[in-house]
């Protein structure tokens, strides 16, 4: 957000996300959402892409502390 405002005050900010977990830490909400996935605080959404991982899938995994 600071980077945006360093360039001047934008007229509008629109956010696009692949996965929306719903856990908000900032008062910011995506305008465009690929998929809504309800998770607990102990779960992580892991996204794999063919171009990077030679595999394409979305996984819900438990957080390891």
Coordinates of N, CA, C and O in Angstrom, one line a residue:
X1 N 0.8 -1.2 0.0 CA 0.0 0.0 0.0 C 0.9 1.3 0.0 O 0.6 2.2 -0.7
X2 N 1.9 1.2 0.8 CA 2.8 2.4 0.8 C 3.4 2.7 -0.5 O 3.6 3.8 -0.9
X3 N 3.8 1.6 -1.2 CA 4.4 1.7 -2.6 C 3.4 2.4 -3.5 O 3.8 3.2 -4.4
X4 N 2.1 2.1 -3.4 CA 1.1 2.7 -4.3 C 1.0 4.2 -4.0 O 1.0 5.0 -4.9
X5 N 1.0 4.6 -2.7 CA 0.8 6.0 -2.4 C 2.1 6.8 -2.6 O 2.1 8.0 -2.7
X6 N 3.3 6.1 -2.6 CA 4.5 6.8 -3.0 C 4.5 7.3 -4.4 O 5.1 8.3 -4.7
X7 N 3.7 6.7 -5.2 CA 3.6 7.2 -6.6 C 2.5 8.2 -6.8 O 2.3 8.7 -7.9
X8 N 1.8 8.5 -5.7 CA 0.7 9.5 -5.8 C -0.6 8.8 -5.4 O -0.7 7.6 -5.3
X9 N -1.6 9.6 -5.1 CA -2.9 9.0 -4.6 C -3.7 8.4 -5.8 O -4.1 9.1 -6.7
X10 N -3.9 7.1 -5.8 CA -4.6 6.5 -6.9 C -6.1 6.8 -6.9 O -6.6 7.0 -5.8
X11 N -6.7 6.9 -8.0 CA -8.2 7.1 -8.0 C -8.9 5.9 -7.5 O -9.9 5.9 -6.9
X12 N -8.3 4.7 -7.9 CA -9.0 3.4 -7.5 C -7.9 2.3 -7.4 O -7.0 2.3 -8.2
X13 N -8.1 1.4 -6.5 CA -7.2 0.3 -6.4 C -8.1 -1.0 -6.5 O -9.0 -1.1 -5.8
X14 N -7.7 -1.9 -7.4 CA -8.5 -3.1 -7.6 C -7.5 -4.3 -7.4 O -6.4 -4.2 -8.0
X15 N -7.8 -5.2 -6.6 CA -7.0 -6.3 -6.3 C -7.5 -7.6 -6.9 O -8.7 -7.9 -6.8
X16 N -6.6 -8.4 -7.4 CA -7.0 -9.7 -8.0 C -6.2 -10.8 -7.2 O -5.0 -10.7 -7.1
X17 N -6.9 -11.8 -6.7 CA -6.2 -12.9 -6.0 C -6.7 -14.3 -6.6 O -7.8 -14.4 -7.1
X18 N -5.8 -15.2 -6.5 CA -6.1 -16.6 -7.0 C -6.9 -17.3 -6.0 O -8.0 -17.9 -6.3
X19 N -6.5 -17.2 -4.7 CA -7.2 -17.9 -3.6 C -7.5 -16.9 -2.5 O -6.6 -16.2 -2.0
X20 N -8.7 -16.8 -2.0 CA -9.1 -15.9 -0.9 C -9.5 -16.8 0.3 O -10.4 -17.5 0.2
X21 N -8.7 -16.7 1.3 CA -8.9 -17.5 2.5 C -9.9 -16.8 3.5 O -10.4 -17.5 4.4
X22 N -10.1 -15.5 3.3 CA -11.1 -14.9 4.1 C -10.5 -14.3 5.4 O -11.1 -13.5 6.1
X23 N -9.3 -14.6 5.8 CA -8.7 -14.1 7.1 C -8.1 -12.8 6.8 O -7.0 -12.6 6.2
X24 N -8.8 -11.7 7.2 CA -8.3 -10.3 6.9 C -7.4 -9.8 8.0 O -7.8 -9.8 9.2
X25 N -6.2 -9.3 7.6 CA -5.4 -8.7 8.6 C -5.4 -7.2 8.3 O -5.0 -6.4 9.1
X26 N -5.8 -6.8 7.1 CA -5.9 -5.4 6.7 C -7.3 -5.2 6.2 O -7.9 -6.1 5.7
X27 N -7.7 -3.9 6.2 CA -9.1 -3.6 5.7 C -9.1 -3.6 4.1 O -9.4 -2.6 3.6
X28 N -8.6 -4.6 3.5 CA -8.5 -4.7 2.1 C -9.1 -5.9 1.6 O -8.9 -7.0 2.1
X29 N -10.0 -5.8 0.6 CA -10.7 -7.0 0.0 C -10.5 -7.0 -1.5 O -10.5 -6.0 -2.2
X30 N -10.3 -8.2 -2.0 CA -10.0 -8.4 -3.4 C -11.3 -8.1 -4.2 O -12.4 -8.5 -3.8
X31 N -11.1 -7.5 -5.4 CA -12.2 -7.2 -6.3 C -12.5 -8.4 -7.1 O -13.6 -8.7 -7.4
X32 N -11.4 -9.1 -7.5 CA -11.6 -10.3 -8.4 C -10.9 -11.5 -7.6 O -9.8 -11.4 -7.2
X33 N -11.7 -12.6 -7.5 CA -11.3 -13.8 -6.7 C -11.4 -15.0 -7.6 O -12.5 -15.2 -8.1
X34 N -10.4 -15.8 -7.7 CA -10.4 -17.1 -8.4 C -11.3 -18.1 -7.7 O -12.2 -18.7 -8.3
X35 N -11.0 -18.2 -6.4 CA -11.8 -19.2 -5.6 C -11.7 -18.8 -4.1 O -10.7 -18.4 -3.6
X36 N -12.8 -18.9 -3.4 CA -12.9 -18.7 -2.0 C -12.7 -20.1 -1.3 O -13.4 -21.1 -1.6
X37 N -11.7 -20.2 -0.4 CA -11.4 -21.4 0.3 C -11.5 -21.1 1.8 O -10.7 -20.2 2.3
X38 N -12.4 -21.7 2.6 CA -12.5 -21.5 4.0 C -11.4 -22.3 4.7 O -11.4 -23.5 4.5
X39 N -10.6 -21.6 5.5 CA -9.5 -22.3 6.2 C -9.5 -21.9 7.6 O -10.0 -20.9 8.0
X40 N -8.8 -22.7 8.4 CA -8.6 -22.3 9.8 C -7.2 -21.6 9.9 O -6.5 -21.6 8.9
X41 N -6.9 -21.0 11.0 CA -5.6 -20.3 11.2 C -4.4 -21.3 11.1 O -3.3 -20.8 10.8
X42 N -4.7 -22.6 11.3 CA -3.6 -23.5 11.2 C -3.4 -24.1 9.9 O -2.5 -25.0 9.7
X43 N -4.1 -23.7 8.9 CA -4.0 -24.3 7.5 C -3.4 -23.2 6.5 O -3.6 -22.0 6.7
X44 N -2.7 -23.8 5.6 CA -2.1 -23.0 4.5 C -2.6 -23.5 3.2 O -2.7 -24.7 3.0
X45 N -2.9 -22.6 2.3 CA -3.2 -22.9 0.9 C -1.9 -22.9 0.1 O -1.2 -21.9 0.0
X46 N -1.6 -24.0 -0.5 CA -0.3 -24.1 -1.3 C -0.7 -24.3 -2.8 O -1.5 -25.2 -3.1
X47 N -0.2 -23.4 -3.6 CA -0.5 -23.4 -5.0 C 0.7 -23.9 -5.8 O 1.8 -23.3 -5.6
X48 N 0.5 -24.8 -6.7 CA 1.6 -25.3 -7.6 C 1.3 -25.0 -9.0 O 0.1 -25.2 -9.4
X49 N 2.2 -24.5 -9.8 CA 2.0 -24.2 -11.2 C 3.0 -25.0 -12.1 O 4.1 -25.2 -11.7
X50 N 2.5 -25.4 -13.2 CA 3.3 -26.2 -14.2 C 4.6 -25.5 -14.5 O 5.6 -26.1 -14.6
X51 N 4.5 -24.2 -14.7 CA 5.7 -23.5 -15.2 C 6.8 -23.5 -14.2 O 8.0 -23.4 -14.5
X52 N 6.5 -23.6 -12.9 CA 7.5 -23.5 -11.8 C 7.7 -24.9 -11.2 O 8.8 -25.3 -11.0
X53 N 6.6 -25.6 -10.9 CA 6.7 -26.9 -10.1 C 6.5 -28.1 -11.0 O 6.6 -29.2 -10.4
X54 N 6.3 -28.0 -12.3 CA 6.0 -29.2 -13.1 C 4.8 -30.0 -12.6 O 4.7 -31.2 -12.7
X55 N 3.9 -29.3 -11.9 CA 2.7 -29.8 -11.3 C 1.7 -28.7 -11.2 O 2.1 -27.6 -11.0
X56 N 0.4 -29.0 -11.4 CA -0.6 -28.0 -11.2 C -1.7 -28.4 -10.3 O -2.4 -29.4 -10.6
X57 N -1.7 -27.8 -9.1 CA -2.8 -28.1 -8.1 C -2.8 -27.1 -7.0 O -1.8 -26.4 -6.8
X58 N -3.9 -27.1 -6.3 CA -4.1 -26.3 -5.1 C -4.3 -27.3 -3.9 O -5.1 -28.1 -4.0
X59 N -3.5 -27.1 -2.9 CA -3.6 -28.0 -1.7 C -3.8 -27.3 -0.4 O -3.3 -26.1 -0.3
X60 N -4.6 -27.8 0.5 CA -4.8 -27.3 1.8 C -3.9 -28.2 2.7 O -4.2 -29.4 2.9
X61 N -3.0 -27.5 3.4 CA -2.0 -28.3 4.3 C -2.0 -27.6 5.6 O -2.3 -26.5 5.8
X62 N -1.7 -28.5 6.6 CA -1.5 -28.0 8.0 C -0.2 -27.2 8.2 O 0.8 -27.6 7.7
X63 N -0.3 -26.1 8.9 CA 0.9 -25.3 9.2 C 1.8 -26.1 10.1 O 1.4 -26.6 11.1
X64 N 3.1 -26.1 9.9 CA 4.1 -26.7 10.7 C 4.9 -25.6 11.4 O 5.5 -24.8 10.7
X65 N 4.8 -25.5 12.7 CA 5.5 -24.4 13.5 C 6.9 -24.9 14.0 O 7.1 -26.0 14.3

